[in-house]
Coordinates of C-alpha atoms in Angstrom, one line a residue:
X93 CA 58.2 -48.8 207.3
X94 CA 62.1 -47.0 207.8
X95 CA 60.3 -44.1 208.3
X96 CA 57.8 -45.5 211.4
X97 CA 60.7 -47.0 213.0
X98 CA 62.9 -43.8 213.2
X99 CA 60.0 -42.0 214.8
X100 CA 59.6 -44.9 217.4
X101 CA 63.4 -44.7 217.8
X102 CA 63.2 -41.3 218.3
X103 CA 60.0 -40.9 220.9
X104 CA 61.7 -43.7 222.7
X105 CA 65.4 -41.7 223.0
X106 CA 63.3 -38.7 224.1
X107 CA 62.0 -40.6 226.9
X108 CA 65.1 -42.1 227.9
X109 CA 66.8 -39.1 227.7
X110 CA 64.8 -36.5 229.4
X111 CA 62.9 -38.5 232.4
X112 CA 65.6 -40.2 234.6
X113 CA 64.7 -43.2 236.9
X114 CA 64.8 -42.2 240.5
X115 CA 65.7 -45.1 242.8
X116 CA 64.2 -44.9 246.4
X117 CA 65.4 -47.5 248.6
X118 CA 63.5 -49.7 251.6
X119 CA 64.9 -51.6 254.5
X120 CA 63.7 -53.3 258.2
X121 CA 64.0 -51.2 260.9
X122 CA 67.4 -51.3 262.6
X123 CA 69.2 -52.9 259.4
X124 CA 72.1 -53.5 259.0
X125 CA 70.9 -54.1 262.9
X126 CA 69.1 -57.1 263.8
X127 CA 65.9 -55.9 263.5
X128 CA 63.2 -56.0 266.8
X129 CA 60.6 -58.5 267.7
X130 CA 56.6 -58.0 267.4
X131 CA 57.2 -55.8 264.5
X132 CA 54.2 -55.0 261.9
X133 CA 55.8 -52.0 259.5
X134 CA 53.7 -51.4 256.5
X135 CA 55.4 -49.0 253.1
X136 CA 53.2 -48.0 250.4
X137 CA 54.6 -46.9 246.8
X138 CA 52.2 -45.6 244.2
X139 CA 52.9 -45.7 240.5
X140 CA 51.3 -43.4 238.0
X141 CA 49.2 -44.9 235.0
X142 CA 51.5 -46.0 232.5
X143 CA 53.9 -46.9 234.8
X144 CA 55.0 -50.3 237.1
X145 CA 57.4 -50.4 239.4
X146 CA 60.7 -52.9 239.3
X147 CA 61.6 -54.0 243.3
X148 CA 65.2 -56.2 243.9
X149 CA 65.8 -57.0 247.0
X150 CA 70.2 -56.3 247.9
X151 CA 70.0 -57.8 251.1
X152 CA 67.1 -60.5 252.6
X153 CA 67.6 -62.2 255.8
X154 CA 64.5 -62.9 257.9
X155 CA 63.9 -65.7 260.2
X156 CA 62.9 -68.8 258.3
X157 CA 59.6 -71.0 258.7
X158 CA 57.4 -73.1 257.2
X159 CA 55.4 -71.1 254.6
X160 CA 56.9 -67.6 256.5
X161 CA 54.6 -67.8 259.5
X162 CA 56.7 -66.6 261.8
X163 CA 58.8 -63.6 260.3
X164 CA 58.1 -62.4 256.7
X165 CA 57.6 -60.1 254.2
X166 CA 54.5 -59.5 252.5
X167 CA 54.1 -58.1 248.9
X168 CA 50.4 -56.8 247.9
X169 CA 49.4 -55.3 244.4
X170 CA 46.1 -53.4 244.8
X171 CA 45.2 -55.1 247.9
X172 CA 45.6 -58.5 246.1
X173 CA 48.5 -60.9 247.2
X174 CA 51.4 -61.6 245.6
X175 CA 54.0 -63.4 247.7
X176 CA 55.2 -63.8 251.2
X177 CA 59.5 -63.9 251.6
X178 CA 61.3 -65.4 254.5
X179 CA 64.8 -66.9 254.9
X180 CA 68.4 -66.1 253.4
X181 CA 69.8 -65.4 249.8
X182 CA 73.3 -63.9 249.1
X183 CA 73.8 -60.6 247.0
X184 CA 74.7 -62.9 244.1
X185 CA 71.3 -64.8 244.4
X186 CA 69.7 -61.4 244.9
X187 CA 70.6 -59.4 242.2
X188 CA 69.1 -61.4 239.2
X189 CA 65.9 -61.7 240.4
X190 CA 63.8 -58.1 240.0
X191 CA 60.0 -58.6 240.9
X192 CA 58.2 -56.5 238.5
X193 CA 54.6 -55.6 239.9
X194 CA 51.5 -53.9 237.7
X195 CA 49.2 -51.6 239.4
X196 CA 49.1 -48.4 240.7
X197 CA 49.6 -49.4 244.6
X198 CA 52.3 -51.5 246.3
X199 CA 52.6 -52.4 249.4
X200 CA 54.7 -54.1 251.5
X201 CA 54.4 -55.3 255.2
X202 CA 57.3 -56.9 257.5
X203 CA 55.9 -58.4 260.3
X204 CA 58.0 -60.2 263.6
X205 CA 56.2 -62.2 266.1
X206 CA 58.1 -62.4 269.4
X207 CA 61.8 -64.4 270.0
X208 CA 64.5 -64.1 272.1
X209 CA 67.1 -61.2 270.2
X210 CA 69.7 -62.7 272.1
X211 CA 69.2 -65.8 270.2
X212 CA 67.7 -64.4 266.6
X213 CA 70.3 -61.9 264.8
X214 CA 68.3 -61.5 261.8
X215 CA 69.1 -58.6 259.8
X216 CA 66.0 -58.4 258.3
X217 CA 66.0 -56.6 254.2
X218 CA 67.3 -54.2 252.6
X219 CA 65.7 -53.5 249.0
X220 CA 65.2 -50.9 245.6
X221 CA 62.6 -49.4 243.6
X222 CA 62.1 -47.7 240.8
X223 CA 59.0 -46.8 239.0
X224 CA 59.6 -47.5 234.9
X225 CA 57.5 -46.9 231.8
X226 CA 55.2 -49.3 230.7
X227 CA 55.7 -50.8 227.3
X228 CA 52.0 -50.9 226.2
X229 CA 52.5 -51.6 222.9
X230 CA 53.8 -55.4 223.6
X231 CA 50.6 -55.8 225.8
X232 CA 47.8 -57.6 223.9
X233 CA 44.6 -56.6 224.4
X234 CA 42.6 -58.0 227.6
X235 CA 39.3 -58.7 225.6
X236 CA 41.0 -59.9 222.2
X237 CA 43.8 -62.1 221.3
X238 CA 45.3 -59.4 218.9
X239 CA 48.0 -56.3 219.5
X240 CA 46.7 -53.1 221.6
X241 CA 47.2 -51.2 217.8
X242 CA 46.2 -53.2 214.3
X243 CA 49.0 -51.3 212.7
X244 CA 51.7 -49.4 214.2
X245 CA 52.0 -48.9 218.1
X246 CA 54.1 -46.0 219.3
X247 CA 55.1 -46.3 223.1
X248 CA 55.5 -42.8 224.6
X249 CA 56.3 -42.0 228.7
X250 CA 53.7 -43.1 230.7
X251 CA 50.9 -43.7 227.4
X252 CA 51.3 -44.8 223.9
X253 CA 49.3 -44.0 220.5
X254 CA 48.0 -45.8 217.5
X255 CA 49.0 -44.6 214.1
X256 CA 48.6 -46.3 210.5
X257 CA 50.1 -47.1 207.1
X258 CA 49.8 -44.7 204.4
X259 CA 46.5 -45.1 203.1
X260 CA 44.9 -46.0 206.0
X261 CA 43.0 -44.2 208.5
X262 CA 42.6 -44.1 211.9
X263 CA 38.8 -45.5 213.8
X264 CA 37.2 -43.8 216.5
X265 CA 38.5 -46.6 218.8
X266 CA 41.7 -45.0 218.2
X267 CA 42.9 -48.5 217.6
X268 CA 41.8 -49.5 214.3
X269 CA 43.3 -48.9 211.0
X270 CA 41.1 -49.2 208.0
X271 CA 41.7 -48.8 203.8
X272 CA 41.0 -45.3 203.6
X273 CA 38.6 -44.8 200.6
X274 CA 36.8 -41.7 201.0
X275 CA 34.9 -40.7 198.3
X276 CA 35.8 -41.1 194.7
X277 CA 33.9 -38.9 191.6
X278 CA 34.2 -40.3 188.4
X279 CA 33.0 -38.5 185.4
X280 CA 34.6 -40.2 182.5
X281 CA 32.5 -41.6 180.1
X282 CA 33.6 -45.3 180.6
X283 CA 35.9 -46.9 182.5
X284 CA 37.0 -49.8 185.3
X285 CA 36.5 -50.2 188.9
X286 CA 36.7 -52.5 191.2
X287 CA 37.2 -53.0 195.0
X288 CA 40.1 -52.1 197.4
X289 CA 42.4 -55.2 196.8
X290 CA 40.5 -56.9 194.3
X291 CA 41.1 -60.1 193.6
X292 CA 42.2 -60.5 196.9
X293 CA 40.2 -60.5 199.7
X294 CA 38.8 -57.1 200.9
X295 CA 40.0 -55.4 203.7
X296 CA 37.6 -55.4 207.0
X297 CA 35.8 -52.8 208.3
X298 CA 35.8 -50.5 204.8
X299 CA 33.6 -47.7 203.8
X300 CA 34.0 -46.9 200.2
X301 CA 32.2 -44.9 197.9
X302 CA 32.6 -43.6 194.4
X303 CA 30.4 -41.5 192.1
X304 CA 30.0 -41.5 188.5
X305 CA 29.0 -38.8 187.1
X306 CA 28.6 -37.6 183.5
X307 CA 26.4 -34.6 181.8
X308 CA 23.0 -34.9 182.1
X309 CA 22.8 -36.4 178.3
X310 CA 24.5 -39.1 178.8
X311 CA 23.0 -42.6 180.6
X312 CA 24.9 -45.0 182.8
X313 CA 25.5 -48.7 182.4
X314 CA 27.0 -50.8 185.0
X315 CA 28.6 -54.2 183.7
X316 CA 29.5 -56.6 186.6
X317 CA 32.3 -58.7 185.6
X318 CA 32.8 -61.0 189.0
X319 CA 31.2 -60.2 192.2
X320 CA 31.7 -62.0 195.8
X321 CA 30.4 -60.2 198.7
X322 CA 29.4 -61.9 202.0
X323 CA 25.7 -62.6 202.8
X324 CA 24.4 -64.7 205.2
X325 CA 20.9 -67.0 204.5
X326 CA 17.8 -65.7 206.2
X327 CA 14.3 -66.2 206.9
X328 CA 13.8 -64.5 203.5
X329 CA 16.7 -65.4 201.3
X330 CA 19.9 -63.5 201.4
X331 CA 20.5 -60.9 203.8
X332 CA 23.5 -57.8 203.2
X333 CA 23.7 -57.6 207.3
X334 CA 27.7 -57.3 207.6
X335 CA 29.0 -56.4 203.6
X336 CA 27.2 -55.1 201.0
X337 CA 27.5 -52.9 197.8
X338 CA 24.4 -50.3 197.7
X339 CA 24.0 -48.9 194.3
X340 CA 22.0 -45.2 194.5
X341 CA 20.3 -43.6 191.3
X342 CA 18.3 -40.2 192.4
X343 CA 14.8 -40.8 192.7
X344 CA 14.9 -44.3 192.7
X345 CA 15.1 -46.7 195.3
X346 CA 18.6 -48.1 196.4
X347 CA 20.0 -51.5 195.4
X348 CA 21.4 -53.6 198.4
X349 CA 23.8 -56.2 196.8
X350 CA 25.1 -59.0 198.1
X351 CA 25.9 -63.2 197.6
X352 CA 28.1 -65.1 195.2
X353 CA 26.0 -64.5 192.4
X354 CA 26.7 -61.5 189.8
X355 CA 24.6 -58.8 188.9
X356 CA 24.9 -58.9 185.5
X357 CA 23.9 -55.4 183.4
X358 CA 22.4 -52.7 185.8
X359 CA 20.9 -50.3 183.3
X360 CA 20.6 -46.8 185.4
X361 CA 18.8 -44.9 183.2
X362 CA 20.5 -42.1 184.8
X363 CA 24.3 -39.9 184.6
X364 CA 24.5 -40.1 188.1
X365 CA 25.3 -43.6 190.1
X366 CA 26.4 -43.5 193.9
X367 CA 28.4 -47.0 195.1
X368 CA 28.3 -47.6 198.4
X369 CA 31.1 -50.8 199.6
X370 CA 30.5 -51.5 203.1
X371 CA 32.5 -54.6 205.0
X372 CA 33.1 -54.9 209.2
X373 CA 34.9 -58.0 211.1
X374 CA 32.5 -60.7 210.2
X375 CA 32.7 -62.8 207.5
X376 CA 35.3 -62.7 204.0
X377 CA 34.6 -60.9 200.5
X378 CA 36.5 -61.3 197.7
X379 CA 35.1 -58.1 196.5
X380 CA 33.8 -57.3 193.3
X381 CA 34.9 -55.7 189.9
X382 CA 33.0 -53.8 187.1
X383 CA 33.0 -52.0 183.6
X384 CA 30.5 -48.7 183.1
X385 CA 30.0 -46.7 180.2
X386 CA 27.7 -44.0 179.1
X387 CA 25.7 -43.4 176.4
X388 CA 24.0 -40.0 174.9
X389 CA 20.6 -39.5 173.9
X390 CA 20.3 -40.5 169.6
X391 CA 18.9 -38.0 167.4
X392 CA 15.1 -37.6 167.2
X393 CA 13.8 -38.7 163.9
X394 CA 12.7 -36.7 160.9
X395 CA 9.1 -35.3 160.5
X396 CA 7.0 -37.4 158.4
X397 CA 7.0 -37.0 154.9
X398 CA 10.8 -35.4 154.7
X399 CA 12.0 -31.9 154.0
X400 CA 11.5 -30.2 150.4
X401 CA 14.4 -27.6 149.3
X402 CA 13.1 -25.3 146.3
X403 CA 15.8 -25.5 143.2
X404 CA 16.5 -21.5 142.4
X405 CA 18.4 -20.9 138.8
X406 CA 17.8 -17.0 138.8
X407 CA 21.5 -17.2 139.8
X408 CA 22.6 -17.1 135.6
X409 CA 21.5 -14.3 133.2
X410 CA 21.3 -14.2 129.3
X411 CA 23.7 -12.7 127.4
X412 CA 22.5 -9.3 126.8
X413 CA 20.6 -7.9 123.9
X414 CA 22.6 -6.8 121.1
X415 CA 22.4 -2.7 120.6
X416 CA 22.4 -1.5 116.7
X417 CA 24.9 1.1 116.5
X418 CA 26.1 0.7 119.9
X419 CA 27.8 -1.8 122.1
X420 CA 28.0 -3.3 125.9
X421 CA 30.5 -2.8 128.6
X422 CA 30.7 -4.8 131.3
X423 CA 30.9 -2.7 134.3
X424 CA 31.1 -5.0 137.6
X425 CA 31.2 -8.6 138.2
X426 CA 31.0 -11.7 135.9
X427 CA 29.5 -11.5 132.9
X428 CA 26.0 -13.4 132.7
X429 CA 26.2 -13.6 136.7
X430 CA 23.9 -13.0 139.9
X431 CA 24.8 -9.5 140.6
X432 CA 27.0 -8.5 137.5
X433 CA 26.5 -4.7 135.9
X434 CA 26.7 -3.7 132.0
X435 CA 26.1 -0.5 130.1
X436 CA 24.8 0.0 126.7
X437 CA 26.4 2.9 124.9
X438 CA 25.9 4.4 121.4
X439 CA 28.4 5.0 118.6
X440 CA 29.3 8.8 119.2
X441 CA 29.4 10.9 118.1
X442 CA 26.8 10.0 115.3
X443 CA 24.4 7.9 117.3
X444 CA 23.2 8.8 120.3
X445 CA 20.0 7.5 123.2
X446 CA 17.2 9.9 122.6
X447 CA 16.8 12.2 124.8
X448 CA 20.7 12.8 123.8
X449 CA 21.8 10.1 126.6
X450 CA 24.8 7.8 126.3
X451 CA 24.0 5.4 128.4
X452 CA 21.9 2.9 130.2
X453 CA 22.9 0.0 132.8
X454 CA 21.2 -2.8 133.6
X455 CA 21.9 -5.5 136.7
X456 CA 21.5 -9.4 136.8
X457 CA 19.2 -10.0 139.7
X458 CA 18.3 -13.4 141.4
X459 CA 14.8 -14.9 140.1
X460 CA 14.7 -13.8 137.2
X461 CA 16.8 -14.9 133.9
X462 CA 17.5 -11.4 132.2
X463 CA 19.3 -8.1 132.4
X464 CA 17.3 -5.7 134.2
X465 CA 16.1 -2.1 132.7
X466 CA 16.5 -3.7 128.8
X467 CA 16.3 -0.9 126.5
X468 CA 13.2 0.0 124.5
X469 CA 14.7 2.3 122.3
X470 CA 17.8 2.0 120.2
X471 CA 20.4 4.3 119.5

């Protein structure tokens, strides 16, 4: 609000500053002469849109008469009349009184009818103009009974603007401030929302919308925990003419709500949901509020008649064979396990594998319970 008024302040001083008043001046023939008879002088002064002009007379002495019918003058406004001066005021009687006229022509018209001058030393008028800035802003509308602006009314030289609050947004009208809500994506899983301002009364003349969106898993619920939106009874029921809240699934048709009465649980079925809040000058909501959450899609369940598993024990071997004159040597792994590697040997140098080896191996393989490559033949 500081902020608005030091830019008014400033535009203002601008104005002030850089555009002086220029005062043009208009008398009566002859003046400060008594001025002739069978006069009819006319003056004209135009005033640009956005302006008015401020007339004070400094001197005014014209013959006097009932209602002016003899010597006056004659102030018009846009060829309409205003008033008709005649007689005598002092400066001091003068100077307080400034006739302020609206419109973009003035004119003025001093008329004499015919009199002894010898007899009549009228001096007629002397007066000032000067053509000043129209404050439009503490004009009210001429088709409304509120302000020109609905929020904040800048004047500037010869015009004026409309400008809002933070938040709000300017109409087409270039008049009307509204609750700016463009649109709103959600994609949290669950969550609150409710209207601009709710529990108090929604603003007029909203356009809100807000998505929810989640991944394509994952289904919507809407729970409606107070809801109050004007609706107006109709030939069939309800009707959403002035404020509603549209609620939009793809592929589905929309849902117009509206009415005193809450719509409970709104299962979407879907993990997109568009919200539409529409309200305009007619009519009072106190808006609505709501809970959503999503949900994913459960596991399917398991084929019928289960899953087997096959037990496999061909990970443990027996303890090798013992060799007669000879012995084992455990060459890699565990001992009696899945992969493990022994060697039989003889007792040299009297014993030996015939053929005249030394040595066999044999390896503990899965799926089966014994040594591999057993001998046959002792030392």
């Amino acid at each position: 609000m500081e902020w608005t008024f030091v830019a008014v302040w400033v535009v203002c001083w601008s104005a002030c500053q850089c555009k002086q008043q220029n005062v043009e001046r208009i008398q009566s023939p002859r003046h400060p002469q008594p001025y002739p008879p069978n006069l009819q002088n006319r003056w004209h002064v135009w005033a640009p849109a956005g302006f008015k002009i401020q007339l004070w007379f400094t001197h005014l002495d014209i013959r006097a008469s009932k209602d002016c019918s003899l010597d006056s003058l004659t102030i018009e406004r846009d060829e309409k009349f205003l008033s008709k001066v005649c007689g005598q005021k002092n400066k001091t009687e003068l100077s307080d009184k400034p006739v302020v006229i609206e419109g973009e022509e003035v004119k003025l018209v001093f008329q004499t009818r015919d009199f002894n001058p010898d007899l009549h030393q009228h001096t007629g008028f002397s007066a000032s103009y000067v053509k000043v800035d129209v404050d439009e802003c503490s004009k009210v509308q001429e088709k409304a009974s509120g302000p020109v602006c609905s929020q904040i009314c800048v004047n500037t030289v010869g015009s004026y603007y409309c400008s809002c609050y933070s938040g709000y947004k300017l109409q087409a009208d270039h008049h009307t401030c509204i609750l700016s809500c463009d649109e709103r994506i959600l994609n949290k899983h669950e969550g609150r929302l409710s209207s601009p301002r709710f529990p108090h009364q929604s603003p007029s003349n909203l356009s809100c919308t807000y998505v929810l969106s989640v991944e394509d898993d994952f289904k919507v619920t809407l729970t409606f925990t107070d809801f109050h939106v004007y609706s107006e009874d109709g030939d069939d029921g309800r009707e959403c003419h002035h404020h509603w809240l549209q609620v939009m699934v793809p592929n589905k048709q929309p849902m117009v709500l509206c009415g005193g009465r809450s719509p409970g649980v709104i299962a979407t079925n879907s993990s997109m949901v568009r919200l539409n809040y529409r309200t305009d000058v007619k009519g009072l909501s106190r808006g609505w509020s709501l809970t959503y959450k999503s949900l994913g899609n459960g596991c399917p369940n398991p084929a019928p008649g289960g899953i087997r598993v096959k037990q496999d024990h061909g990970h443990v071997c027996e303890a090798p064979q013992p060799l007669i004159n000879g012995g084992v040597t455990l060459v890699s792994g565990s001992r009696n396990q899945h992969r493990s590697v022994i060697q039989y040997h003889c007792n040299q140098p009297f014993y030996s594998f015939p053929g005249g080896k030394n040595g066999k191996t044999a390896h503990c393989v899965t799926g089966t319970n014994v040594f591999t490559s057993l001998l046959d033949d002792g030392c």
